[in-house]
Amino acid sequence: MNPAPLGWEDLDGLAVTVLRGVGEARRKGLGELGIDTVADLLMHYPRRYVDRTREARVADAVVGEEAMVVGRVVGVESRRTRNRRTMVTVRVSDDSGRMTMTFFNQPWRAKQLREGTVAVFFGKVDEYRGFKQMTSPLVDLVGDRTGRIVPVYPQSGKAGLMSWDIAAWVEEALRRCEARGIADPVPAAVLAELELADRHWALANIHGPDSMAAAMKARTRLVFDELLRVQLLLLRAKRKREAESRGHQHHPGKLVAGFVDGLGFSLTAAQERTIAEIAADLRRPIPMNRLLQGDVGAGKTVVAVATLLAAVDGGHQGALMAPTEVLAEQHHRGIRDLLAGLEVADETVLEGRRPLNVGLLTSSMPAAGRRSVLEGLAAGGVDLVVGTHALIQEGVRFRSLGAVVVDEQHRFGVEQRAQLQTMGGGRTPDLLVMTATPIPRSAAMTVYGDLDVSVLDELPPGRTPIRTEAVAAGSLAEEAMWAHIREQVAEGRQAYVVCPLIEESDKLEVASAQATFEALTGGELQGLRVGLIHGRLKPREKELTMDLFRDRALDVLVATTVIEVGVDVPNATIMVILSANHFGIAQLHQLRGRVGRGEHESHCYLVADPEAAGEGEPAAARLEALVATTDGFELAEVDLDLRGEGTLFDERQSGRNDLRLASLRRDRQWVLRAREVAASILDADPGLADHPGLAAEIDWFESHGGEAEALLKG
Ligand code: ADP
Ligand code: MG
């Protein structure tokens, strides 16, 4: 009998010291790179490849074109330029001629490229005083490795581990795996249908491909593996949770219908569809765990209220948690207005009915009001409560919490939303989390893969689109912008001015907001009624200023990004964002969403520092995207393209190193396929009993802090 192929746990059972030449010092060095076992080593993928079939001799490199040359360093010089940048000049020679490589602001190149070093240089060839040269080329040290495609590994200079050392060990490990082979836990039918390579082949070819095409094919297979593991873990966790928790079976009825009928408008098709999706979840005994993605102004509040009322309809309570006091208060006011006139059954009163009661709970409330809300929640007199984190603090009890909505969910941790879900006593309340920061589908499936997703992708009719303009600071266009604000104010409208974002320090940001406020009131906005709001104000002060603005006692509100989320003043028609080049797409889109909420046409000005506005600048591309569209989903795709997915994971405070090869951007299609495959496998085999290889593997990855675990933990 042949010995069984090597599973992932087998490879993980072998310490790197089984490899030739790995003694204590190298073991430690590898450990610093996160490589302890043969499995780790095989997953230490090349960062890129040097395709030596494209190598040119120095003599043949064409000026004006890109080229790859391999040469030996024959001279290194380091000096400071007039504007105090370091400049390292490296002279390189091959048997056909010499070329100069110039590096600016990379002083370490002098150490890396010592005389005698052989390296690969890739870049555009130009000419300086008759000599060929490259400026800041890509450099790879490949040692004496031969072969047509040379893998370049992330290496560690500190640990003295070079790319070629790693390549040699990987080669040895793969060679020694050949006898038994490496197991492939993915069903052959899936591989055949998706035209994916076998895993052993893929591992061999990601490390030592014969051609770039083979390397790409190998990559695709390994990308699929990463994504499939993530999806299996997320879906398995979701189904497990569903199987274990007991929820309410709600029956959205008269109350919800009465609410919808009483709205002064008819629902958009997207709202109807979403409310129906939610209603179907609510009727099931399994607790809902749903994400509602909807652009700013898409009308999420109506959907949230319909959800909460479904619980109230059956005699339970509903809670909405917002990230800030300003938002909670605004939601409370808005929801109370929306529900005015609705009644609920109550056997403790003579009439058997009483008005539906909407409470507010924040930590800055006066003690008496707070106590009365807490009593109402415990006794059942408060049907619906809106609040901040105060909702999940000690001492809050519900008589029967049936449904929970979390607004702007990215502001909360996963634990916080889970905490709210434990407050229903014996049964788990249904949960809807809402976000106005749409993320692309592929990303939602990975970052929020343990939730179901509904999308509000339609704005209510009658909105006048916001006109967006990018303006260079200090230009005539900027002057025209301030003039436009004065005109709009003269017509009774209001404006926001958002101050430069200073990430390093809250304190600096406040100082800069103050300075902006003073400069504007003494200059461009002299004579107007201008307010200032920032994160260091006490909640009371913030609220006071917001109230003044809402009541039109202020014309212009100068603010830091504290106004980013949810603030709703329909009479405000101008949004100015200063130093807009420092903001990300999602944040700019959020800020812009503060205007365009009323009947008047609105404008958004993105004021950028002139030097950031140049062609090819990432900031310029971001601003351009905002000028081009107001569709948040479209912007989310652009954002993913421009930035990559790292930031998506930040939202859930988890590591980004979990997906080593897969990119949610580049591999979108594979995310969807992996999701489908995971679902179909789990449909047929929920416990993965018939897929022991997969089960062992995802358990292994989970217990080793691998890819999806970080996602799940949030
Ligand atoms: P968001 O999704 O940003 O939370 P809101 O729920 O605050 O959006 O809704 C924005 C505005 O649109 C509110 O004034 C709300 O009353 C209004 N609105 C919501 N749905 C509709 C609709 N179907 N038709 C017209 N107006 C609507
Ligand atoms: Mg909202």
XYZ file of C-alpha atoms and ligand atoms in Angstrom:
742
model
C 0.000 0.000 0.000
C 1.238 3.452 -0.796
C 1.489 5.827 2.115
C -1.289 8.416 2.116
C -0.629 11.788 0.501
C 0.506 14.488 2.871
C -2.277 16.533 4.409
C -1.854 20.060 5.670
C -1.615 18.866 9.249
C 1.199 16.474 8.233
C 3.171 19.289 6.659
C 2.548 21.381 9.717
C 3.893 18.592 11.896
C 7.307 18.894 10.270
C 9.556 21.577 11.719
C 11.754 23.463 9.265
C 14.773 21.822 10.896
C 14.059 18.696 8.819
C 15.496 20.665 5.907
C 19.145 20.534 5.072
C 21.123 23.447 6.405
C 18.456 24.673 8.799
C 20.053 24.702 12.196
C 19.257 26.738 15.257
C 20.225 30.146 13.850
C 18.275 29.721 10.633
C 15.331 28.224 12.466
C 15.166 31.394 14.501
C 15.504 33.551 11.420
C 12.735 31.693 9.648
C 10.630 31.949 12.780
C 10.901 35.707 12.530
C 9.342 35.460 9.097
C 6.532 33.375 10.573
C 7.900 30.150 9.134
C 8.114 27.351 11.692
C 7.005 24.336 9.727
C 7.146 22.943 6.221
C 3.507 24.021 5.777
C 4.456 27.614 6.627
C 7.349 27.440 4.216
C 5.192 26.226 1.348
C 2.798 29.080 2.029
C 5.595 31.627 1.965
C 4.816 32.552 -1.607
C 7.064 34.492 -3.939
C 6.382 38.193 -3.920
C 7.059 38.294 -7.631
C 9.096 36.611 -10.323
C 12.011 37.631 -12.390
C 11.284 36.416 -15.881
C 14.767 35.910 -17.231
C 13.466 35.079 -20.660
C 13.002 38.831 -20.913
C 16.504 39.694 -19.825
C 18.417 42.142 -21.974
C 22.114 42.805 -22.250
C 23.095 46.341 -21.337
C 24.259 46.911 -24.891
C 20.840 45.894 -26.230
C 18.693 47.870 -23.773
C 16.767 50.485 -25.728
C 16.604 54.044 -24.426
C 13.007 55.084 -23.744
C 11.825 51.520 -23.141
C 11.549 49.262 -20.119
C 14.224 46.670 -19.733
C 15.521 44.074 -17.377
C 19.248 43.758 -17.027
C 21.328 41.531 -14.835
C 24.660 42.848 -13.792
C 27.388 43.011 -11.225
C 27.835 46.142 -9.127
C 31.208 47.723 -9.907
C 30.881 50.989 -8.039
C 28.621 52.694 -5.478
C 28.476 56.339 -4.528
C 26.203 58.100 -2.071
C 25.743 61.858 -1.802
C 23.315 64.608 -0.922
C 21.663 66.665 -3.596
C 21.171 70.392 -3.362
C 17.671 69.987 -1.983
C 18.985 67.641 0.678
C 17.811 64.371 -0.749
C 20.185 61.437 -0.697
C 21.193 60.121 -4.056
C 22.788 56.727 -4.468
C 24.464 56.005 -7.788
C 25.304 52.419 -8.591
C 27.413 51.453 -11.565
C 26.526 48.073 -12.994
C 28.251 46.064 -15.625
C 27.565 42.946 -17.655
C 29.753 41.502 -20.392
C 28.267 43.893 -22.947
C 28.593 47.256 -21.207
C 27.869 49.487 -18.253
C 24.827 51.256 -16.927
C 24.153 53.593 -14.011
C 21.293 53.094 -11.569
C 20.206 56.146 -9.606
C 18.152 56.034 -6.425
C 16.748 59.040 -4.592
C 15.904 58.965 -0.903
C 16.848 55.315 -0.577
C 20.136 55.596 1.341
C 20.020 51.890 2.234
C 20.644 51.019 -1.401
C 24.325 51.749 -0.805
C 24.447 48.879 1.664
C 22.240 46.566 -0.330
C 24.169 46.965 -3.555
C 27.769 46.625 -2.459
C 30.493 46.158 -4.997
C 30.452 42.647 -6.399
C 26.721 42.022 -5.825
C 24.829 40.519 -8.750
C 21.339 41.882 -9.107
C 18.439 42.184 -11.511
C 17.359 45.715 -12.393
C 14.051 46.465 -13.987
C 12.989 49.903 -15.124
C 12.805 52.426 -17.880
C 16.070 53.089 -19.641
C 17.058 56.679 -20.214
C 20.181 58.450 -21.204
C 22.334 60.900 -19.295
C 25.332 62.506 -20.938
C 25.546 59.694 -23.429
C 25.357 56.902 -20.854
C 22.445 54.553 -20.315
C 20.859 54.749 -16.906
C 17.750 53.829 -14.907
C 16.187 55.957 -12.174
C 14.844 54.063 -9.168
C 14.578 50.680 -10.893
C 13.083 47.633 -9.220
C 15.930 45.631 -7.769
C 16.027 41.921 -7.088
C 18.926 40.110 -5.599
C 18.766 36.647 -7.024
C 22.193 35.361 -6.100
C 23.377 32.648 -8.397
C 19.975 31.126 -9.006
C 19.406 30.037 -12.509
C 16.279 29.014 -14.293
C 14.029 30.945 -16.573
C 11.588 32.188 -13.982
C 13.210 33.048 -10.688
C 10.915 33.474 -7.695
C 11.591 36.448 -5.463
C 10.658 35.836 -1.831
C 9.926 38.237 0.947
C 13.241 38.033 2.741
C 14.700 39.217 5.974
C 17.937 41.097 5.880
C 17.977 41.229 9.647
C 17.794 37.469 9.991
C 20.288 37.105 7.167
C 17.813 35.136 5.056
C 17.956 35.935 1.404
C 15.452 35.115 -1.276
C 17.665 32.389 -2.692
C 18.061 30.655 0.676
C 14.325 30.377 0.917
C 14.036 29.227 -2.675
C 16.485 26.416 -1.998
C 14.588 25.169 1.047
C 11.249 25.353 -0.745
C 12.744 23.377 -3.597
C 14.020 20.733 -1.224
C 10.719 20.502 0.629
C 8.784 20.081 -2.591
C 11.205 17.461 -3.841
C 10.807 15.450 -0.673
C 7.005 15.686 -0.847
C 6.989 14.032 -4.237
C 7.030 10.434 -3.060
C 3.785 10.681 -1.139
C 2.292 13.649 -2.914
C 0.346 16.516 -1.320
C -3.310 15.782 -0.641
C -6.039 17.748 -2.370
C -9.099 18.099 -0.148
C -11.235 19.953 -2.690
C -13.651 17.611 -4.485
C -12.384 16.675 -7.938
C -15.717 17.614 -9.498
C -15.337 21.189 -8.244
C -11.817 21.417 -9.621
C -12.914 20.051 -12.966
C -15.831 22.413 -13.238
C -13.805 25.491 -12.352
C -10.830 24.287 -14.412
C -8.540 24.517 -11.438
C -5.191 22.816 -11.157
C -4.414 20.137 -8.620
C -3.022 21.455 -5.331
C 0.330 19.689 -5.461
C 0.898 20.986 -8.973
C -0.139 24.452 -7.852
C 2.300 24.503 -4.933
C 5.101 23.262 -7.146
C 4.344 25.842 -9.798
C 3.827 28.870 -7.631
C 7.348 28.326 -6.339
C 9.068 27.028 -9.438
C 7.086 27.735 -12.594
C 8.347 27.036 -16.091
C 6.466 29.982 -17.450
C 4.575 32.963 -16.161
C 1.394 31.304 -17.391
C 2.038 28.334 -15.121
C 2.681 30.667 -12.202
C -0.640 32.395 -12.809
C -2.533 29.135 -13.063
C -0.957 28.008 -9.814
C -1.851 31.283 -8.177
C -5.476 30.975 -9.214
C -5.761 27.572 -7.622
C -4.209 28.719 -4.356
C -6.340 31.865 -4.333
C -9.383 29.674 -4.618
C -8.190 27.583 -1.677
C -7.808 30.645 0.528
C -11.201 31.994 -0.390
C -12.923 28.640 -0.062
C -11.534 28.194 3.433
C -12.774 31.643 4.419
C -16.226 30.964 3.049
C -16.471 27.519 4.595
C -15.543 28.930 7.970
C -17.899 31.875 7.742
C -20.819 29.854 6.474
C -20.253 27.014 8.872
C -20.175 29.487 11.766
C -23.318 31.156 10.504
C -25.176 27.875 10.220
C -23.945 26.651 13.556
C -25.114 29.820 15.229
C -28.462 29.472 13.511
C -28.823 25.900 14.644
C -27.987 26.735 18.226
C -29.883 29.918 18.925
C -33.540 30.266 19.550
C -35.188 33.381 18.205
C -38.626 34.895 18.003
C -41.110 34.136 15.303
C -42.447 37.581 14.543
C -45.552 38.244 12.546
C -45.265 41.690 11.036
C -48.872 42.836 11.026
C -51.135 45.817 11.554
C -48.577 48.038 13.171
C -46.105 47.726 10.319
C -48.848 48.153 7.744
C -50.184 51.195 9.591
C -46.722 52.707 9.689
C -46.119 52.189 5.977
C -49.573 53.546 5.093
C -49.014 56.595 7.237
C -45.773 57.598 5.531
C -46.160 60.660 3.381
C -44.592 58.811 0.470
C -44.639 55.399 -1.120
C -41.739 53.041 -0.594
C -39.099 52.676 -3.262
C -38.952 49.262 -4.931
C -35.675 48.632 -3.106
C -37.259 49.450 0.243
C -40.159 47.110 -0.468
C -37.844 44.311 -1.497
C -35.633 44.794 1.545
C -38.540 44.969 3.964
C -39.875 41.740 2.443
C -36.487 40.023 2.810
C -36.389 41.085 6.427
C -39.986 40.044 7.067
C -39.181 36.563 5.766
C -36.275 36.354 8.220
C -38.425 37.633 11.062
C -41.055 34.966 10.541
C -38.500 32.194 10.911
C -37.608 30.904 14.363
C -33.919 31.379 13.538
C -32.677 34.806 14.629
C -31.999 37.169 11.775
C -28.434 38.366 11.221
C -28.645 40.704 8.315
C -26.579 43.553 6.944
C -28.401 46.365 5.187
C -26.166 48.277 2.814
C -27.649 51.456 1.536
C -26.226 54.651 0.267
C -26.641 57.875 2.184
C -30.225 59.049 1.803
C -31.481 55.722 0.457
C -34.054 55.567 3.245
C -32.650 53.034 5.649
C -34.481 54.508 8.615
C -37.849 53.431 7.251
C -36.562 49.888 6.859
C -35.142 49.947 10.369
C -38.388 51.160 11.853
C -40.421 48.566 9.958
C -38.118 45.909 11.401
C -38.458 47.149 14.957
C -42.233 47.518 14.656
C -42.542 43.895 13.606
C -41.269 43.013 17.072
C -43.521 45.538 18.782
C -46.457 44.131 16.819
C -46.078 40.871 18.714
C -45.767 42.556 22.108
C -41.970 42.669 22.159
C -39.600 45.612 22.160
C -37.178 47.028 19.634
C -33.866 48.828 20.092
C -31.833 50.957 17.730
C -28.210 51.650 18.576
C -26.419 54.617 16.993
C -22.711 55.438 17.246
C -22.982 59.002 18.592
C -25.251 61.019 20.824
C -26.023 63.482 18.058
C -27.166 60.644 15.855
C -29.126 58.884 18.557
C -30.972 62.063 19.393
C -31.672 62.760 15.776
C -32.963 59.242 15.186
C -35.082 59.468 18.302
C -36.673 62.697 17.147
C -37.172 61.388 13.604
C -38.616 58.065 14.637
C -40.957 59.641 17.166
C -42.297 61.852 14.391
C -42.656 58.916 12.010
C -44.602 56.929 14.592
C -46.787 59.721 15.954
C -50.380 58.517 16.226
C -49.591 54.789 16.263
C -51.017 52.807 19.158
C -50.181 49.492 20.738
C -52.267 47.047 22.747
C -51.755 47.290 26.492
C -53.879 45.316 28.913
C -52.729 47.332 31.895
C -54.626 50.404 30.794
C -58.397 50.836 30.822
C -58.792 51.412 27.115
C -56.631 48.390 26.307
C -54.557 50.597 24.000
C -52.047 53.360 24.450
C -49.757 55.425 22.205
C -46.616 53.664 21.076
C -43.768 54.855 23.260
C -40.330 55.671 21.836
C -37.597 56.175 24.440
C -34.120 57.649 24.276
C -31.156 56.339 26.240
C -27.753 58.012 26.237
C -25.124 58.339 28.920
C -25.307 62.118 29.103
C -29.035 62.171 29.926
C -30.173 63.605 33.244
C -30.513 60.851 35.815
C -34.263 61.172 36.249
C -35.058 60.810 32.564
C -32.671 57.926 32.324
C -34.249 56.141 35.242
C -37.696 56.482 33.789
C -36.587 55.007 30.446
C -34.835 52.138 32.203
C -38.011 51.403 34.167
C -40.063 51.568 30.989
C -37.749 49.105 29.281
C -37.895 46.669 32.181
C -41.660 46.922 32.599
C -42.542 47.107 28.935
C -43.945 50.635 28.852
C -41.231 51.680 26.404
C -41.805 49.841 23.121
C -38.944 51.153 21.135
C -35.706 52.631 22.361
C -33.055 54.589 20.533
C -29.675 54.966 22.152
C -25.928 54.902 22.125
C -23.563 52.444 23.800
C -25.586 53.259 26.897
C -27.979 50.562 25.679
C -25.515 47.786 26.384
C -24.359 49.016 29.737
C -24.885 47.545 33.139
C -28.363 47.992 34.511
C -30.273 47.967 31.225
C -33.038 45.328 31.191
C -35.703 44.720 28.640
C -39.023 43.111 29.324
C -38.763 41.330 25.986
C -36.305 42.527 23.405
C -37.426 41.178 20.046
C -35.432 43.057 17.423
C -32.278 45.117 17.302
C -30.969 47.540 14.693
C -27.393 48.794 14.735
C -26.827 51.910 12.658
C -23.472 52.617 11.036
C -22.268 49.264 12.124
C -18.621 49.867 11.225
C -18.424 52.162 14.222
C -19.145 49.275 16.534
C -17.186 46.155 17.251
C -18.637 42.753 16.654
C -18.747 42.188 20.414
C -20.971 45.174 20.904
C -23.545 43.994 18.483
C -23.325 40.510 19.980
C -23.790 42.032 23.416
C -27.031 43.657 22.347
C -28.206 40.301 21.085
C -27.771 38.715 24.491
C -30.185 41.143 26.088
C -33.317 39.366 24.979
C -33.364 36.898 27.832
C -33.985 33.350 26.666
C -34.409 34.185 23.015
C -32.017 35.912 20.673
C -33.432 39.098 19.179
C -33.364 39.499 15.436
C -30.529 41.727 14.302
C -30.252 44.180 11.453
C -27.003 46.070 11.021
C -26.968 49.036 8.692
C -24.154 50.737 6.903
C -24.072 53.728 4.627
C -20.585 52.857 3.493
C -21.313 50.414 0.755
C -18.640 47.906 -0.009
C -18.494 45.763 -3.126
C -20.220 42.434 -3.081
C -17.021 40.413 -3.111
C -15.825 42.319 -0.075
C -19.132 42.148 1.776
C -19.100 38.395 1.339
C -15.721 38.124 2.928
C -15.791 40.801 5.553
C -19.411 40.223 6.517
C -19.642 36.664 5.271
C -21.416 35.472 8.393
C -24.334 37.804 7.704
C -27.031 37.854 5.074
C -26.919 40.968 2.975
C -29.675 43.241 1.692
C -28.958 46.154 -0.559
C -30.883 49.420 -0.864
C -29.616 50.455 -4.251
C -32.179 53.042 -5.182
C -32.698 56.582 -3.949
C -36.205 57.916 -3.314
C -37.491 59.893 -6.275
C -37.327 63.655 -6.545
C -33.804 64.145 -5.265
C -31.884 66.800 -7.088
C -28.461 65.352 -7.703
C -25.573 66.966 -5.875
C -23.154 68.768 -8.142
C -19.597 68.119 -7.162
C -16.609 70.196 -8.110
C -12.927 69.814 -7.334
C -11.318 73.147 -6.534
C -7.632 73.950 -6.141
C -6.914 75.788 -2.906
C -5.968 79.390 -3.489
C -7.378 79.477 -6.994
C -9.997 81.798 -8.461
C -12.379 78.859 -8.304
C -11.989 78.850 -4.540
C -12.935 82.510 -4.389
C -15.984 81.791 -6.509
C -16.913 79.022 -4.103
C -16.984 81.332 -1.069
C -19.004 83.813 -3.084
C -21.455 81.024 -3.898
C -21.859 80.265 -0.206
C -22.679 83.903 0.538
C -25.248 83.878 -2.255
C -26.867 80.712 -0.991
C -26.977 82.053 2.558
C -28.588 85.220 1.235
C -31.276 82.979 -0.230
C -31.828 81.345 3.144
C -29.767 78.215 2.623
C -27.022 76.864 4.876
C -23.572 75.381 4.393
C -21.061 73.059 6.011
C -17.326 73.572 5.948
C -15.351 70.481 6.890
C -11.882 71.124 8.252
C -8.698 69.344 7.298
C -8.384 65.871 8.687
C -5.442 65.427 11.011
C -5.033 61.800 11.773
C -2.097 61.980 14.121
C -3.835 63.884 16.807
C -7.257 64.815 17.938
C -5.800 67.863 19.615
C -4.137 69.152 16.451
C -7.349 68.569 14.570
C -9.273 70.693 17.019
C -6.628 73.403 16.816
C -6.831 73.381 13.053
C -10.627 73.531 13.146
C -10.412 76.511 15.480
C -7.915 78.209 13.171
C -10.106 77.574 10.153
C -13.096 78.951 12.007
C -11.236 82.118 12.944
C -9.808 82.620 9.478
C -13.204 82.224 7.857
C -15.153 84.413 10.270
C -12.529 87.118 9.880
C -12.335 86.671 6.119
C -14.379 84.830 3.507
C -17.425 84.391 5.721
C -17.292 87.669 7.598
C -20.719 88.846 8.644
C -22.343 85.414 8.432
C -23.475 83.492 11.475
C -20.899 80.738 11.772
C -20.755 77.893 14.315
C -17.951 75.514 15.186
C -18.274 71.871 16.170
C -15.515 69.395 16.928
C -14.810 66.214 18.802
C -13.507 67.827 21.970
C -16.699 69.693 22.768
C -18.899 68.337 25.511
C -21.962 66.503 24.219
C -24.142 69.336 25.542
C -22.165 71.961 23.630
C -22.244 69.913 20.457
C -25.934 69.416 20.758
C -26.510 73.107 21.359
C -24.597 74.064 18.221
C -26.368 71.387 16.170
C -29.713 72.669 17.420
C -28.816 76.223 16.435
C -27.847 75.044 12.979
C -30.979 72.949 12.628
C -33.079 75.933 13.689
C -31.326 78.102 11.108
C -29.834 80.359 13.743
C -26.477 79.593 12.136
C -25.727 79.973 8.432
C -22.543 77.991 8.260
C -21.290 75.133 10.364
C -17.534 74.702 10.482
C -16.847 71.163 11.630
C -14.397 68.351 11.892
C -15.576 64.989 10.652
C -17.868 64.629 13.650
C -20.642 65.577 11.244
C -19.735 62.704 8.983
C -22.490 60.361 9.933
C -26.184 60.818 9.607
C -26.706 64.485 10.420
C -29.814 65.578 8.605
C -30.499 69.239 7.866
C -32.372 69.435 4.562
C -31.925 73.196 4.293
C -28.133 72.824 4.039
C -27.170 72.865 0.382
C -23.433 73.393 0.305
C -20.729 71.115 1.549
C -17.167 72.385 1.443
C -14.451 69.895 2.279
C -11.082 71.497 2.893
C -7.926 69.503 2.153
C -10.177 66.987 0.502
C -7.118 65.199 -0.827
C -6.471 63.855 2.677
C -9.801 62.057 2.867
C -10.657 58.655 1.497
C -13.407 58.055 -1.019
C -15.827 56.556 1.456
C -15.408 59.408 3.880
C -15.822 62.070 1.205
C -18.929 60.320 -0.004
C -20.321 60.215 3.526
C -19.624 63.892 4.047
C -21.172 64.818 0.747
C -24.269 62.909 1.761
C -25.004 65.573 4.393
C -26.345 67.774 1.598
C -28.802 67.004 -1.170
C -31.430 66.058 1.390
C -34.004 68.694 0.549
C -35.797 70.214 -2.395
C -32.992 72.635 -3.321
C -30.101 71.829 -5.576
C -26.968 71.105 -3.601
C -23.277 71.537 -4.264
C -20.227 69.841 -2.915
C -16.796 71.463 -3.225
C -13.699 69.368 -2.778
C -10.916 71.800 -2.041
C -7.548 70.182 -2.658
C -4.011 71.335 -2.134
C -2.782 72.124 -5.630
C 0.202 69.773 -5.568
C -2.055 66.811 -4.758
C -4.203 67.441 -7.767
C -1.718 66.372 -10.403
C -2.280 63.611 -12.874
C -1.403 60.194 -11.518
C -1.795 61.332 -7.912
C -4.031 58.938 -6.009
C -5.782 61.917 -4.437
C -6.603 63.281 -7.860
C -8.092 59.955 -8.900
C -10.245 59.875 -5.778
C -11.573 63.368 -6.279
C -12.197 62.657 -9.927
C -14.302 59.636 -8.987
C -16.404 61.750 -6.630
C -16.949 64.387 -9.262
C -17.984 61.711 -11.748
C -20.605 59.876 -9.697
C -22.771 60.062 -6.605
C -23.455 56.330 -6.598
C -21.918 54.875 -3.460
C -21.696 51.367 -4.850
C -19.838 52.556 -7.900
C -17.500 54.552 -5.667
C -16.923 51.501 -3.516
C -15.669 49.612 -6.553
C -13.370 52.474 -7.513
C -12.132 52.640 -3.951
C -11.325 48.956 -3.914
C -9.464 49.401 -7.191
C -7.464 52.343 -5.945
C -6.659 51.182 -2.470
C -6.826 47.461 -2.379
C -8.657 45.603 0.304
C -6.480 46.233 3.334
C -8.710 48.942 4.634
C -11.810 46.801 4.445
C -10.402 44.581 7.098
C -9.492 47.526 9.261
C -13.170 48.159 9.589
C -13.476 44.963 11.476
C -10.223 45.507 13.269
C -8.707 42.363 11.939
C -5.473 41.480 10.310
C -4.973 41.793 6.622
C -2.271 39.230 6.301
C -4.829 36.440 6.439
C -5.344 36.345 2.713
C -1.856 35.857 1.393
C -2.522 35.624 -2.286
C -6.159 36.411 -2.788
C -7.199 39.953 -3.509
C -10.835 40.836 -3.072
C -10.329 43.274 -5.882
C -8.437 41.276 -8.427
C -10.126 38.009 -7.553
C -13.705 39.232 -7.181
C -15.055 36.469 -9.354
C -13.333 33.846 -7.278
C -14.907 35.171 -4.102
C -18.347 34.593 -5.554
C -17.409 31.134 -6.827
C -15.875 30.147 -3.507
C -19.021 31.287 -1.731
C -21.180 29.168 -4.025
C -18.978 26.119 -3.671
C -18.889 26.490 0.116
C -22.666 26.796 0.265
C -23.249 23.768 -1.902
C -20.794 21.654 0.063
C -22.391 22.651 3.379
C -25.925 22.200 2.019
C -25.196 18.569 1.273
C -22.891 17.948 4.203
C -23.345 20.454 7.055
C -20.850 18.761 9.380
C -18.327 18.127 6.590
C -18.416 14.439 7.528
C -17.945 13.438 3.898
C -15.168 15.979 3.437
C -12.719 15.066 6.184
C -9.796 16.688 4.379
C -11.570 20.025 4.157
C -12.830 19.770 7.715
C -9.343 19.053 9.044
C -7.900 21.845 7.000
C -10.315 24.580 8.015
C -10.076 23.504 11.633
C -6.335 23.712 11.289
C -6.448 27.179 9.763
C -8.909 28.319 12.368
C -6.824 27.112 15.268
C -3.666 28.593 13.772
C -5.058 32.085 13.572
C -5.312 31.621 9.844
C -7.215 33.626 7.343
C -10.821 33.502 8.391
C -10.458 33.293 12.095
C -9.368 36.871 12.315
C -12.396 37.819 10.290
C -14.741 35.943 12.531
C -13.304 37.376 15.672
C -13.574 40.812 14.183
P -30.390 56.954 5.169
O -30.444 55.728 4.336
O -29.249 57.838 4.798
O -30.452 56.672 6.633
P -32.862 58.218 5.690
O -33.557 57.052 6.213
O -32.369 59.221 6.655
O -31.671 57.777 4.764
O -33.813 58.896 4.613
C -33.436 60.093 3.972
C -34.665 60.921 3.691
O -35.459 60.299 2.687
C -35.555 61.076 4.895
O -35.965 62.420 4.947
C -36.727 60.156 4.590
O -37.927 60.607 5.168
C -36.808 60.203 3.085
N -37.354 58.991 2.468
C -37.110 57.707 2.818
N -37.757 56.844 2.010
C -38.429 57.595 1.106
C -39.296 57.289 -0.007
N -39.578 56.041 -0.341
N -39.790 58.330 -0.715
C -39.477 59.602 -0.387
N -38.706 59.948 0.647
C -38.166 58.971 1.392
Mg -29.385 56.958 8.376
